[in-house]
Amino acid sequence: MDRIDQISAAEEFVKQKISEYDSGHDWWHIERVRGLSKYINEKELFIADPFTLDIAVLLHDTVDSKFQKKDSDNGYNIIESFLDNTGLSGIKVQVVEAIKNVSFSNKNPSGNLNDPVFLIMQDADRLDALGAIGIARAFNYGGFRNNPIYLPAENLQGASKTTIGHFYDKLLRLKGLMNTQTGKQLAEERHRYLEMYLERFFKEWEFGLNVNKD
Ligand code: ADP
Ligand code: NI
């Protein structure tokens, strides 16, 4: 199989795997993260091998604990088999290691900080959780789980049940966790947009609750 066929095979594999996820984790998320990772890699003067990066990004959400029925170790075996069957055993260890560590919800956030594929993929995935797209994805996921939008009594610094709480649990922390210079730069503007959004959200919330009170 040549590289074009390997990419096509990965695209088909991913589309089938993510079909039951919420639409914030749909094919367009994969395409955006692909584009972002390519952009970051170029700006960082190709620190990562572009082909390995593309394969890793394509496969990065095929095992997601949020949507996994069985224990997720099982899922990584599926990726390993896919890579073996597609003639990609040579990059298997690197790709699977990077994917295992990319998730923010990973219980033990770690990852090989010397692997540019991991560093860029993680930045690109995090950027898609920020800004206007990040807000859309957060509310989409919250809706998918039927989580409340916001509960005023909730402590916004703790483990949250609401989507607004998720901004504080995760989204506002991402800017400080970016790996590459390019990722950091892109995260700045998207982070500011979240802050502006929250300011507006609370303003409207308070207005709605207090407008008729004397
Ligand atoms: P990662 O892809 O790094 O594992 P997640 O899967 O936790 O990150 O998040 C992927 C997307 O789903 C993000 O856009 C994130 O904001 C959204 N998401 C995850 N958990 C929640 C939640 N509890 N409430 C709202 N959105 C969520
Ligand atoms: Ni992702």
Tab-separated table of C-alpha atoms and ligand atoms in Angstrom:
chain	number	residue	atom	x	y	z
A	1	MET	CA	0.000	0.000	0.000
A	2	ASP	CA	1.409	3.419	-0.836
A	3	ARG	CA	0.992	6.456	1.368
A	4	ILE	CA	-2.042	7.792	-0.477
A	5	ASP	CA	-3.842	4.472	0.058
A	6	GLN	CA	-2.741	4.366	3.689
A	7	ILE	CA	-4.227	7.827	4.277
A	8	SER	CA	-7.465	6.796	2.521
A	9	ALA	CA	-7.645	3.623	4.607
A	10	ALA	CA	-7.157	5.655	7.788
A	11	GLU	CA	-9.885	8.109	6.715
A	12	GLU	CA	-12.359	5.268	6.189
A	13	PHE	CA	-11.401	3.593	9.486
A	14	VAL	CA	-11.887	6.849	11.410
A	15	LYS	CA	-15.230	7.718	9.820
A	16	GLN	CA	-16.610	4.365	10.854
A	17	LYS	CA	-15.203	4.552	14.404
A	18	ILE	CA	-16.466	8.047	15.236
A	19	SER	CA	-19.935	7.557	13.782
A	20	GLU	CA	-21.508	7.169	17.241
A	21	TYR	CA	-19.812	10.168	18.840
A	22	ASP	CA	-21.423	13.566	19.387
A	23	SER	CA	-21.134	15.957	16.474
A	24	GLY	CA	-18.374	17.917	18.250
A	25	HIS	CA	-16.218	14.850	17.604
A	26	ASP	CA	-17.335	14.354	14.024
A	27	TRP	CA	-15.321	14.158	10.819
A	28	TRP	CA	-15.076	17.954	10.670
A	29	HIS	CA	-13.301	17.987	14.036
A	30	ILE	CA	-10.765	15.555	12.563
A	31	GLU	CA	-10.360	17.728	9.441
A	32	ARG	CA	-9.874	20.909	11.488
A	33	VAL	CA	-7.288	19.257	13.721
A	34	ARG	CA	-5.521	17.958	10.626
A	35	GLY	CA	-5.381	21.456	9.168
A	36	LEU	CA	-4.277	23.030	12.438
A	37	SER	CA	-1.553	20.440	13.000
A	38	LYS	CA	-0.250	20.910	9.468
A	39	TYR	CA	-0.182	24.667	9.986
A	40	ILE	CA	1.633	24.380	13.318
A	41	ASN	CA	4.155	21.940	11.867
A	42	GLU	CA	4.936	24.337	9.006
A	43	LYS	CA	5.323	27.298	11.367
A	44	GLU	CA	7.565	25.197	13.610
A	45	LEU	CA	9.738	24.404	10.561
A	46	PHE	CA	8.619	20.798	10.186
A	47	ILE	CA	9.784	19.427	13.517
A	48	ALA	CA	7.397	16.483	12.942
A	49	ASP	CA	7.289	14.056	10.039
A	50	PRO	CA	4.167	15.261	8.150
A	51	PHE	CA	2.961	11.786	7.206
A	52	THR	CA	3.243	10.349	10.740
A	53	LEU	CA	1.554	13.474	12.084
A	54	ASP	CA	-1.346	13.133	9.651
A	55	ILE	CA	-1.873	9.454	10.483
A	56	ALA	CA	-1.741	10.155	14.232
A	57	VAL	CA	-4.216	13.045	13.957
A	58	LEU	CA	-6.565	11.008	11.801
A	59	LEU	CA	-6.634	8.242	14.406
A	60	HIS	CA	-6.489	10.395	17.553
A	61	ASP	CA	-10.176	10.163	18.472
A	62	THR	CA	-10.894	6.598	17.364
A	63	VAL	CA	-10.551	5.504	20.993
A	64	ASP	CA	-12.238	7.971	23.293
A	65	SER	CA	-13.074	6.994	26.849
A	66	LYS	CA	-16.121	9.288	26.775
A	67	PHE	CA	-17.690	7.104	24.094
A	68	GLN	CA	-16.097	3.767	24.898
A	69	LYS	CA	-18.314	0.940	26.044
A	70	LYS	CA	-15.590	-1.422	27.161
A	71	ASP	CA	-12.280	-0.558	28.805
A	72	SER	CA	-10.271	1.641	26.534
A	73	ASP	CA	-7.138	-0.541	26.399
A	74	ASN	CA	-9.155	-2.707	24.087
A	75	GLY	CA	-9.576	0.214	21.767
A	76	TYR	CA	-5.858	0.812	21.374
A	77	ASN	CA	-5.488	-2.774	20.152
A	78	ILE	CA	-7.849	-1.884	17.343
A	79	ILE	CA	-5.589	0.986	16.291
A	80	GLU	CA	-2.549	-1.278	16.494
A	81	SER	CA	-4.198	-3.891	14.284
A	82	PHE	CA	-5.236	-1.210	11.832
A	83	LEU	CA	-1.653	0.068	11.575
A	84	ASP	CA	-0.266	-3.476	11.197
A	85	ASN	CA	-2.799	-4.347	8.509
A	86	THR	CA	-2.063	-1.163	6.579
A	87	GLY	CA	1.692	-1.602	6.452
A	88	LEU	CA	2.277	1.032	9.137
A	89	SER	CA	3.891	-1.120	11.844
A	90	GLY	CA	6.983	1.080	11.645
A	91	ILE	CA	5.191	4.074	13.175
A	92	LYS	CA	2.858	2.062	15.416
A	93	VAL	CA	4.589	2.632	18.765
A	94	GLN	CA	5.005	6.365	18.201
A	95	VAL	CA	1.438	6.872	16.956
A	96	VAL	CA	-0.244	4.816	19.678
A	97	GLU	CA	1.826	6.423	22.453
A	98	ALA	CA	0.940	9.880	21.163
A	99	ILE	CA	-2.775	9.037	20.924
A	100	LYS	CA	-2.884	7.504	24.408
A	101	ASN	CA	-1.558	10.721	25.880
A	102	VAL	CA	-3.290	13.356	23.767
A	103	SER	CA	-6.510	13.476	25.748
A	104	PHE	CA	-6.922	16.157	28.350
A	105	SER	CA	-9.362	13.912	30.195
A	106	ASN	CA	-6.629	11.264	30.390
A	107	LYS	CA	-6.334	10.353	34.075
A	108	ASN	CA	-2.538	10.655	34.061
A	109	PRO	CA	-1.695	13.424	31.627
A	110	SER	CA	1.781	12.659	30.399
A	111	GLY	CA	3.161	12.081	26.959
A	112	ASN	CA	6.536	12.063	25.328
A	113	LEU	CA	7.612	15.691	25.390
A	114	ASN	CA	10.387	14.833	22.948
A	115	ASP	CA	7.961	13.642	20.304
A	116	PRO	CA	6.962	16.530	18.007
A	117	VAL	CA	4.055	14.485	16.621
A	118	PHE	CA	2.557	14.293	20.105
A	119	LEU	CA	3.254	17.951	20.912
A	120	ILE	CA	1.707	19.308	17.712
A	121	MET	CA	-1.270	16.970	17.707
A	122	GLN	CA	-2.102	17.892	21.295
A	123	ASP	CA	-1.888	21.622	20.537
A	124	ALA	CA	-4.097	21.276	17.453
A	125	ASP	CA	-6.701	19.219	19.341
A	126	ARG	CA	-6.724	21.748	22.190
A	127	LEU	CA	-7.121	24.698	19.824
A	128	ASP	CA	-10.315	23.109	18.516
A	129	ALA	CA	-11.651	23.161	22.092
A	130	LEU	CA	-11.073	26.943	22.315
A	131	GLY	CA	-12.635	29.981	20.641
A	132	ALA	CA	-16.005	30.044	18.911
A	133	ILE	CA	-15.648	26.449	17.741
A	134	GLY	CA	-14.718	25.355	21.258
A	135	ILE	CA	-17.844	27.031	22.669
A	136	ALA	CA	-20.008	25.318	20.041
A	137	ARG	CA	-18.427	21.950	20.821
A	138	ALA	CA	-18.798	22.370	24.571
A	139	PHE	CA	-22.520	23.146	24.365
A	140	ASN	CA	-23.006	20.434	21.811
A	141	TYR	CA	-21.399	17.877	24.108
A	142	GLY	CA	-23.342	19.205	27.103
A	143	GLY	CA	-26.560	18.855	25.105
A	144	PHE	CA	-25.609	15.362	23.987
A	145	ARG	CA	-25.292	14.412	27.679
A	146	ASN	CA	-28.251	16.598	28.676
A	147	ASN	CA	-26.056	18.423	31.200
A	148	PRO	CA	-27.352	21.726	32.621
A	149	ILE	CA	-26.005	24.849	30.924
A	150	TYR	CA	-25.148	26.440	34.256
A	151	LEU	CA	-26.116	26.075	37.907
A	152	PRO	CA	-25.483	29.204	39.981
A	153	ALA	CA	-24.867	27.192	43.158
A	154	GLU	CA	-22.095	25.213	41.528
A	155	ASN	CA	-18.528	25.808	42.596
A	156	LEU	CA	-16.869	26.847	39.358
A	157	GLN	CA	-13.417	25.767	40.459
A	158	GLY	CA	-14.270	22.125	41.061
A	159	ALA	CA	-15.371	19.085	39.070
A	160	SER	CA	-18.370	20.406	37.271
A	161	LYS	CA	-21.661	18.994	36.054
A	162	THR	CA	-22.489	21.931	33.824
A	163	THR	CA	-21.162	23.174	30.535
A	164	ILE	CA	-20.239	26.588	31.935
A	165	GLY	CA	-18.405	24.694	34.682
A	166	HIS	CA	-16.492	22.802	31.986
A	167	PHE	CA	-15.039	26.132	30.826
A	168	TYR	CA	-13.416	26.484	34.259
A	169	ASP	CA	-12.505	22.810	34.654
A	170	LYS	CA	-10.843	22.564	31.293
A	171	LEU	CA	-11.163	25.166	28.590
A	172	LEU	CA	-9.683	28.178	30.395
A	173	ARG	CA	-6.716	26.089	31.478
A	174	LEU	CA	-5.714	24.989	27.991
A	175	LYS	CA	-3.886	28.221	27.076
A	176	GLY	CA	-1.293	27.571	29.775
A	177	LEU	CA	-0.784	23.992	28.620
A	178	MET	CA	0.145	24.599	24.985
A	179	ASN	CA	3.353	22.924	23.846
A	180	THR	CA	4.565	24.889	20.815
A	181	GLN	CA	5.130	28.623	20.318
A	182	THR	CA	2.688	28.603	17.406
A	183	GLY	CA	0.098	26.804	19.513
A	184	LYS	CA	0.516	29.338	22.306
A	185	GLN	CA	0.046	32.243	19.897
A	186	LEU	CA	-3.106	30.763	18.371
A	187	ALA	CA	-4.495	29.923	21.811
A	188	GLU	CA	-4.222	33.547	23.055
A	189	GLU	CA	-6.958	34.945	20.828
A	190	ARG	CA	-9.220	31.943	21.246
A	191	HIS	CA	-8.817	32.147	25.032
A	192	ARG	CA	-9.743	35.840	25.042
A	193	TYR	CA	-12.859	34.978	23.078
A	194	LEU	CA	-13.891	32.499	25.815
A	195	GLU	CA	-13.389	35.164	28.462
A	196	MET	CA	-15.476	37.666	26.500
A	197	TYR	CA	-18.171	35.060	26.033
A	198	LEU	CA	-18.305	34.223	29.752
A	199	GLU	CA	-18.492	37.868	30.713
A	200	ARG	CA	-21.449	38.306	28.416
A	201	PHE	CA	-23.057	35.052	29.578
A	202	PHE	CA	-23.031	36.096	33.238
A	203	LYS	CA	-24.194	39.612	32.372
A	204	GLU	CA	-27.242	38.267	30.562
A	205	TRP	CA	-27.864	35.658	33.263
A	206	GLU	CA	-27.873	38.296	36.004
A	207	PHE	CA	-29.972	40.677	33.954
A	208	GLY	CA	-32.589	37.988	33.339
A	209	LEU	CA	-32.796	37.142	37.018
A	210	ASN	CA	-32.812	40.670	38.361
A	211	VAL	CA	-34.579	42.811	35.787
A	212	ASN	CA	-37.966	42.714	37.522
A	213	LYS	CA	-36.739	43.044	41.081
A	214	ASP	CA	-36.983	46.355	42.894
B	1	ADP	P1	-9.769	15.519	24.569
B	1	ADP	O1	-10.191	15.438	23.115
B	1	ADP	O2	-8.514	16.267	24.814
B	1	ADP	O3	-9.883	14.212	25.320
B	1	ADP	P2	-12.235	15.963	25.526
B	1	ADP	O4	-12.567	14.746	24.740
B	1	ADP	O5	-12.393	15.991	27.005
B	1	ADP	O6	-10.793	16.399	25.218
B	1	ADP	O7	-13.051	17.126	24.917
B	1	ADP	C1	-13.382	17.133	23.574
B	1	ADP	C2	-14.474	18.152	23.336
B	1	ADP	O8	-15.628	17.811	24.099
B	1	ADP	C3	-14.039	19.535	23.746
B	1	ADP	O9	-14.507	20.493	22.840
B	1	ADP	C4	-14.659	19.662	25.103
B	1	ADP	O10	-14.905	20.987	25.446
B	1	ADP	C5	-15.919	18.860	24.989
B	1	ADP	N1	-16.272	18.321	26.297
B	1	ADP	C6	-15.703	17.309	26.962
B	1	ADP	N2	-16.263	17.129	28.183
B	1	ADP	C7	-17.215	18.086	28.285
B	1	ADP	C8	-18.169	18.457	29.292
B	1	ADP	N3	-18.258	17.808	30.444
B	1	ADP	N4	-19.005	19.484	29.038
B	1	ADP	C9	-18.937	20.157	27.867
B	1	ADP	N5	-18.077	19.854	26.877
B	1	ADP	C10	-17.229	18.846	27.069
B	2	NI	NI	-9.978	15.414	19.191
